[in-house]
XYZ file of C-alpha atoms in Angstrom:
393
model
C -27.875 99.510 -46.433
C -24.127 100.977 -47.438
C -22.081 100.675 -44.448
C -19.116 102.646 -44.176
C -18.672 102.849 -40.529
C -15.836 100.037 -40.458
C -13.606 101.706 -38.121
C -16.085 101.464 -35.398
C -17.257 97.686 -36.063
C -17.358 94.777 -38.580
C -19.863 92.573 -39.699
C -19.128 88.766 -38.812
C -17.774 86.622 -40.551
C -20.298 83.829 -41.610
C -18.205 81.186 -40.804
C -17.541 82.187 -36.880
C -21.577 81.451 -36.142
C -20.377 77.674 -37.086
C -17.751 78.004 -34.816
C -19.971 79.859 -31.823
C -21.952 77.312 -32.192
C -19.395 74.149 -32.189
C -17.921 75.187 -28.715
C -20.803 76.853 -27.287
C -22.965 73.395 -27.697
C -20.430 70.577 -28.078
C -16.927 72.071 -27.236
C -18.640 74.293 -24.144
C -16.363 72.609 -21.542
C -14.110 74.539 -19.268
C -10.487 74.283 -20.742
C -9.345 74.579 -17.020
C -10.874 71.587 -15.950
C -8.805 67.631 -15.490
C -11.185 65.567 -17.903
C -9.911 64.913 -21.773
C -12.691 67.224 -23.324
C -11.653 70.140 -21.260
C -7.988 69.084 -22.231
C -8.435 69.528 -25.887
C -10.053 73.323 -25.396
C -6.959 73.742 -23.939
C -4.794 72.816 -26.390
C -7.272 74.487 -28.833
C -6.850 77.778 -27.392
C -2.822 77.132 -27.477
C -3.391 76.701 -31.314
C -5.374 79.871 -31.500
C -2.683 81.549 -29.759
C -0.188 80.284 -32.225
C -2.131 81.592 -35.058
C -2.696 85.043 -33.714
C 1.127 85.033 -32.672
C 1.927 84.196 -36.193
C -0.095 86.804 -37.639
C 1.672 89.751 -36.053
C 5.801 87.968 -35.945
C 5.516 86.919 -31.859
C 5.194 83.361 -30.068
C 2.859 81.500 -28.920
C 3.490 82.641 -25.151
C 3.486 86.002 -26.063
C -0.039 86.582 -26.796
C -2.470 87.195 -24.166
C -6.527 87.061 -24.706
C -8.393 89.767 -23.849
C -12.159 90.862 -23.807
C -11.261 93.697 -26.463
C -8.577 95.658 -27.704
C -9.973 98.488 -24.953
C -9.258 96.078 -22.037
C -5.600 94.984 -24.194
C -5.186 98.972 -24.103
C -5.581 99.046 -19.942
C -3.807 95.855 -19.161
C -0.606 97.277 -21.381
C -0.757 100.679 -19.381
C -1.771 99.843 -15.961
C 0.036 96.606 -15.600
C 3.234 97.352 -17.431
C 5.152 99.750 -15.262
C 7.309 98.503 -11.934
C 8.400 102.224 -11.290
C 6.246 103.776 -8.662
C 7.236 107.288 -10.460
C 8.115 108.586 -13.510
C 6.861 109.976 -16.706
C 4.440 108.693 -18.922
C 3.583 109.627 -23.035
C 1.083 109.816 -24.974
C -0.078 110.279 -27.761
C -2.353 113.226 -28.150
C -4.868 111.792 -31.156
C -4.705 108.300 -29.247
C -8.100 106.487 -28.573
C -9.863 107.254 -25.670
C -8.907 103.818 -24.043
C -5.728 105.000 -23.742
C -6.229 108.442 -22.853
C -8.504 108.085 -19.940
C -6.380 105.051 -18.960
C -3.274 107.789 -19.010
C -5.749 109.980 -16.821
C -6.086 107.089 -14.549
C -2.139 107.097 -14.603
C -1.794 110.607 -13.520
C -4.225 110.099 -11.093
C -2.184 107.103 -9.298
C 0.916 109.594 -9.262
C 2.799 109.464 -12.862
C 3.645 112.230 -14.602
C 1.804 112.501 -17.860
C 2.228 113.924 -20.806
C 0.534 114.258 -23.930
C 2.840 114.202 -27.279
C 1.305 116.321 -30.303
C 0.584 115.635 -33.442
C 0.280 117.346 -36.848
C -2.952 117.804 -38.518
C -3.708 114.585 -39.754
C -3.043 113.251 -36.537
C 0.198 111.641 -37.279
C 2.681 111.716 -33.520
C 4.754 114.644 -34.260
C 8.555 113.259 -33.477
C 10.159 116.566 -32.688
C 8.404 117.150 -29.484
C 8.076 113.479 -28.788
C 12.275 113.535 -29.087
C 11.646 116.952 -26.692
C 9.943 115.342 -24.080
C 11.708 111.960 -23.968
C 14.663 111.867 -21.113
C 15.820 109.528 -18.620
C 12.552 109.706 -16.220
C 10.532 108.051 -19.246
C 9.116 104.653 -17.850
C 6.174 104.187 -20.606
C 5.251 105.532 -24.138
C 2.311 104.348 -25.769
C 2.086 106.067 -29.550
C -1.086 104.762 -31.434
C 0.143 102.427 -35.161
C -3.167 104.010 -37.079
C -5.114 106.406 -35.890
C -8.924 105.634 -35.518
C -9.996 109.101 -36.079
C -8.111 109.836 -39.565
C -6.549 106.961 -40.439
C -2.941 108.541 -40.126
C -0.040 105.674 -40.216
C 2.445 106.039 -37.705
C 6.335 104.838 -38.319
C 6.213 102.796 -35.156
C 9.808 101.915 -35.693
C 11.251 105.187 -36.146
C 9.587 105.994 -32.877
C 10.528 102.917 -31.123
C 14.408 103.800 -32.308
C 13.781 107.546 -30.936
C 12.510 106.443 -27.725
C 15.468 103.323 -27.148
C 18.004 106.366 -27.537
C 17.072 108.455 -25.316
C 14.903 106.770 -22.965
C 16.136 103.282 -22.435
C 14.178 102.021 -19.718
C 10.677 103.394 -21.563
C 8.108 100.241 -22.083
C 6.681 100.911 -25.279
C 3.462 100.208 -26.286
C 1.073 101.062 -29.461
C -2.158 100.637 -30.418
C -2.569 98.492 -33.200
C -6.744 97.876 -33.245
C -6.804 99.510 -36.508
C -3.715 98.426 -38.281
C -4.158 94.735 -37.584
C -5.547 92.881 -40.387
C -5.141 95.531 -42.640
C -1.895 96.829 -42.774
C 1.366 94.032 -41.904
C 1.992 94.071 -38.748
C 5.771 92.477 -37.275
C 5.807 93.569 -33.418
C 10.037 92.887 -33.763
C 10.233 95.009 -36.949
C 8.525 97.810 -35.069
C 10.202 97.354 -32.034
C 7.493 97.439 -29.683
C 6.958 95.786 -26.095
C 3.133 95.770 -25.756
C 0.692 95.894 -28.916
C -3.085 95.528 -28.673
C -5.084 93.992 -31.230
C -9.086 93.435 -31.077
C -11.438 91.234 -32.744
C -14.695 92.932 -33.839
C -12.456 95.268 -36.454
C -11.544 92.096 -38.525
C -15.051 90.396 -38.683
C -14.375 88.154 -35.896
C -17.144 88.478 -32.923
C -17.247 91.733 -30.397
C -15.707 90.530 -26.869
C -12.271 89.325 -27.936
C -9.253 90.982 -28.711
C -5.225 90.005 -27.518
C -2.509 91.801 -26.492
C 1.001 90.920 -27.422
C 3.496 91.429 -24.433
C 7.310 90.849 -25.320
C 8.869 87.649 -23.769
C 10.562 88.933 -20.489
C 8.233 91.903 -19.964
C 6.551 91.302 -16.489
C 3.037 92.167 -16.074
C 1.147 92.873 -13.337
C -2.192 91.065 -12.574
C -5.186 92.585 -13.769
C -7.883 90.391 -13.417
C -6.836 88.142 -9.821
C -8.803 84.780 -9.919
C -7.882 81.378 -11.083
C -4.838 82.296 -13.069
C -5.707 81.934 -16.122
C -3.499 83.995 -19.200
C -0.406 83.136 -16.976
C -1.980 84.874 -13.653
C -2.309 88.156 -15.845
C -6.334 88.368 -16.440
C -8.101 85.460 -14.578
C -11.236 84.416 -15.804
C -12.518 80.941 -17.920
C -11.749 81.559 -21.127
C -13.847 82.812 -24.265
C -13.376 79.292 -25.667
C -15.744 79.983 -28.678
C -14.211 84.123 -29.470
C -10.950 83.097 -29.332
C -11.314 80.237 -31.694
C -13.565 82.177 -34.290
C -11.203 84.965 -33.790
C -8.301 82.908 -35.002
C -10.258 81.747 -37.984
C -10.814 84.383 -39.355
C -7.056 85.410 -38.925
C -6.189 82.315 -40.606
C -8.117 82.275 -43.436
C -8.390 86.555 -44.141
C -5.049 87.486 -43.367
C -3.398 86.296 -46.428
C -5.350 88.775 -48.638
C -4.257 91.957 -46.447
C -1.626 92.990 -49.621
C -4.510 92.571 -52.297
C -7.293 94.146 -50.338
C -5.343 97.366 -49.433
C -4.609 97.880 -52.670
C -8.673 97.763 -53.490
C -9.165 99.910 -50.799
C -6.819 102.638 -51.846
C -8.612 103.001 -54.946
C -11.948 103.308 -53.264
C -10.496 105.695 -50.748
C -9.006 107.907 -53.369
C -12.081 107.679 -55.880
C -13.884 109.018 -52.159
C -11.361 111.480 -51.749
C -11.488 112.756 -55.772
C -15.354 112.880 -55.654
C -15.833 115.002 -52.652
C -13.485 117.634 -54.061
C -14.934 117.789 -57.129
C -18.499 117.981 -56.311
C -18.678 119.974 -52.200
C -17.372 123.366 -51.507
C -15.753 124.533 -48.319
C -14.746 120.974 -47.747
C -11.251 120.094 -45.171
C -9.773 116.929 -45.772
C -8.366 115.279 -42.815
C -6.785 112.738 -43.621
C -2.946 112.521 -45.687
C -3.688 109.972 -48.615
C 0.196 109.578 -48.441
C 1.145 108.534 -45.006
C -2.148 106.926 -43.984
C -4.009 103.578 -43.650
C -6.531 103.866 -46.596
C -9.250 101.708 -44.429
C -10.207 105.292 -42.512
C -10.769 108.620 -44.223
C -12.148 111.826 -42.343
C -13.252 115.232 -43.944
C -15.332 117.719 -42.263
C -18.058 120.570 -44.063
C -18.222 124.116 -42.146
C -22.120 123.823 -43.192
C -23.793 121.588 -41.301
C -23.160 119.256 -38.089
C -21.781 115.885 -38.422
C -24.059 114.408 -36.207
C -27.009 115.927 -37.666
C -25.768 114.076 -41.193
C -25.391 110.989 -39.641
C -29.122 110.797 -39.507
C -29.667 112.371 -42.413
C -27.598 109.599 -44.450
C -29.125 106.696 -42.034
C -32.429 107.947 -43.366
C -30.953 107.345 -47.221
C -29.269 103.698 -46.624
C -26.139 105.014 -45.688
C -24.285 104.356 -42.530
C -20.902 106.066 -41.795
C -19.332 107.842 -38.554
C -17.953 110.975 -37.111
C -15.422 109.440 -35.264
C -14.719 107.092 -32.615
C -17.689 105.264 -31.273
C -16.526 105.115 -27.892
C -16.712 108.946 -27.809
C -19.842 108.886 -29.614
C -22.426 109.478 -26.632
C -20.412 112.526 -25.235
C -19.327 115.909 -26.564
C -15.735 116.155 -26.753
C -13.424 118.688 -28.462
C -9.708 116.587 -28.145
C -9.402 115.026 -31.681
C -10.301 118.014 -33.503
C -8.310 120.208 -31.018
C -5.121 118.170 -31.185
C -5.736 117.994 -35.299
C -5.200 121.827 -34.898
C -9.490 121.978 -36.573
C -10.815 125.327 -36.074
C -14.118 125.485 -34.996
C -15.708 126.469 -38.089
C -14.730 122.765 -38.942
C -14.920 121.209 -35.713
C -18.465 120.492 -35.281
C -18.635 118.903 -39.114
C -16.552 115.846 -39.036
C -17.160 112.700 -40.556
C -15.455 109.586 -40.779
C -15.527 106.932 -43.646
C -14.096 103.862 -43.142
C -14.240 100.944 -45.502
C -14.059 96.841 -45.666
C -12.293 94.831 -48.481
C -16.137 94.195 -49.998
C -17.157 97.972 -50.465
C -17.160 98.911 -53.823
C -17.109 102.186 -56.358
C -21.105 101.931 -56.015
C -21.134 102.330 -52.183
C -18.933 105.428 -52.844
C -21.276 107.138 -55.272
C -24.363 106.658 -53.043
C -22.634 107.911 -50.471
C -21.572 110.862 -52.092
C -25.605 111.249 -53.588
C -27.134 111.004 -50.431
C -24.649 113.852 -48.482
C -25.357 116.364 -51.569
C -28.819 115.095 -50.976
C -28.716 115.743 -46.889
C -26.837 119.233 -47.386
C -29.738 120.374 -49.775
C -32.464 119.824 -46.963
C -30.459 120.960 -44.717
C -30.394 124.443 -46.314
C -34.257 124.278 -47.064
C -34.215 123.910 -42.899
C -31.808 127.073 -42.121
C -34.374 128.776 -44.409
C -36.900 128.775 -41.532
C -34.829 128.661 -39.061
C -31.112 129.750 -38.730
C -30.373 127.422 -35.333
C -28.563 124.456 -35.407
C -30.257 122.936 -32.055
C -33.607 123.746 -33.810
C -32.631 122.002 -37.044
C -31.000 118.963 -34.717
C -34.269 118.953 -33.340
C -36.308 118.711 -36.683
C -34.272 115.541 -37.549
C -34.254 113.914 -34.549
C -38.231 113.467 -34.692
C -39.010 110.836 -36.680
């Protein structure tokens, strides 16, 4: 099986089953708890801590554990602001963690506002510097988008948003940066940044979010006070330490495999525009994180060649997989896609052990899909009917 679906999950690192296993049958004790054992679980999760800190330019204390970057994405907007009013940005490509979270926001009183972006998906900085003003009390502007891949100077907009709205908290979304592009939460200027586990080969169900030293935060979780009173619960012992792991012993290739990955996401790029008509690229090879690219084909239904390729050994996206289960238009309506486009989106993302060969059966098995997909409008010129056809299996 090629998978190509990266963006939406990783498969584990070897190693972190050794690991499960270590604290889940000999390390299993409660790092809350007065005995020794428990004791050194707690200082084992301060050393995790310290190596996730590390990874991203924070401290130890600055890094909270989460159950995923989702639940990094709600603690940074819900818990974050001390103003009972004001106005809130976002992003308008941002995951949907943070846009229903922004819903939730409006719905509690806050004036919200969505920021647009340019095709690619990139936050446009003219009508973010439009909409910022003194009633700002929280920006949150996405570091890669999950949808396209688009790379967004997190700095620049940090800078914009200090200027003119000084009181802002400002948060971004790093899930799919982290691990793959450097990260330096100072550099960039940030308050809050979220980070998650499963996109790095470390196990689904842990993630962190970074919350600059003096920055109070709400609870969000109430219970024993665990992560300094902020999200209560015993802690993941055996997550958070694979987790780490892998940060510690990946991280220090990030330079060399981006620079593998560009080639295989411009080889992508070059064959698809050489060999399929009517073809819209949505991604900017230039300002973008090469681990995502998105196109979309005006002739068939991205969901219905998910299956299709599935069928052949091949496994790629159409977007997020949290919106997966539900129709929704937003992404290719804030990418300004028309809906001749719309309704053909897919999204390849890649790993640091894909190779040219996983590109070329890729592209073999979607000229494959799109030729019996035409045999099918031959006998019938309805896309529900063809859905249908390829759906019973």
């Amino acid at each position: 099986m090629i998978y190509l679906d990266n963006a939406a999950t990783t498969k584990l690192d070897e190693k972190c089953l050794e690991i499960i296993k270590e604290y889940s049958l000999q390390g299993f004790y409660n790092p809350s708890a007065l005995y020794r054992k428990a004791a050194e679980n707690s200082n084992a999760i301060k050393k995790a801590k310290t190596i996730i800190a590390k990874s991203i330019g924070a401290k130890r204390e600055e890094i909270i554990f989460t159950a995923s970057g989702s639940e990094a994405d709600n603690i940074a907007l819900l818990c974050s602001i001390r103003a009972k009013s004001g106005k809130v940005l976002i992003g308008s490509s941002e995951h949907s963690a943070i846009y229903n979270t922004a819903l939730e926001l409006k719905v509690r009183g806050y004036d919200v506002e969505f920021v647009a972006c340019d095709s690619y998906g990139r936050t446009d900085l003219a009508d973010l510097n439009n909409k910022l003003d003194e009633k700002v009390v929280l920006v949150s502007i996405m570091h890669v988008c999950n949808e396209t891949g688009a790379l967004n100077d997190i700095a620049s907009v940090a800078k914009l948003i200090k200027a003119k709205s000084p009181r802002a908290i400002i948060h971004s979304d790093g899930v799919q940066a982290y691990g793959k592009v450097p990260v330096d939460v100072k550099t960039l200027g940030v308050d809050l940044y979220s980070i998650s586990g499963h996109k790095v080969r470390a196990p689904k169900g842990i993630g962190a979010l970074y919350c600059r030293s003096g920055l109070y935060l709400k609870s969000f979780v109430f219970g024993g006070g665990q992560e300094y009173g902020i999200r209560s619960a015993t802690e993941n012992v055996p997550s958070i330490m694979a987790f780490a792991d892998v940060v510690e012993r990946n991280f220090a290739n990030i330079k060399d495999n981006y620079l593998k990955v560009i080639a295989l996401r411009d080889y992508l790029q070059n064959q698809l525009e050489s060999k399929f008509d009517n073809i819209k690229i949505n991604t900017d090879k230039e300002n973008s994180s090469p681990y995502v690219f998105s196109f979309a084909l005006n002739s068939a239904r991205g969901e219905v060649l998910v299956h299709c390729l599935e069928d052949k050994g091949v496994i790629v996206g159409t977007g997020s997989a949290c919106n997966s289960q539900k129709s929704t238009k937003r992404i290719p309506q804030a990418l300004g896609i028309g809906d001749g486009y719309a309704d053909g989106i897919l999204r390849v993302s890649f790993n640091a052990e894909n190779t040219k060969d996983d590109i070329d059966k890729f592209i073999n098995a979607l000229g494959e899909s799109l030729q019996e997909l035409i045999k099918y409008q031959k006998t019938s010129n309805k896309d529900d009917c063809i859905l249908s056809r390829l759906k019973m299996r």
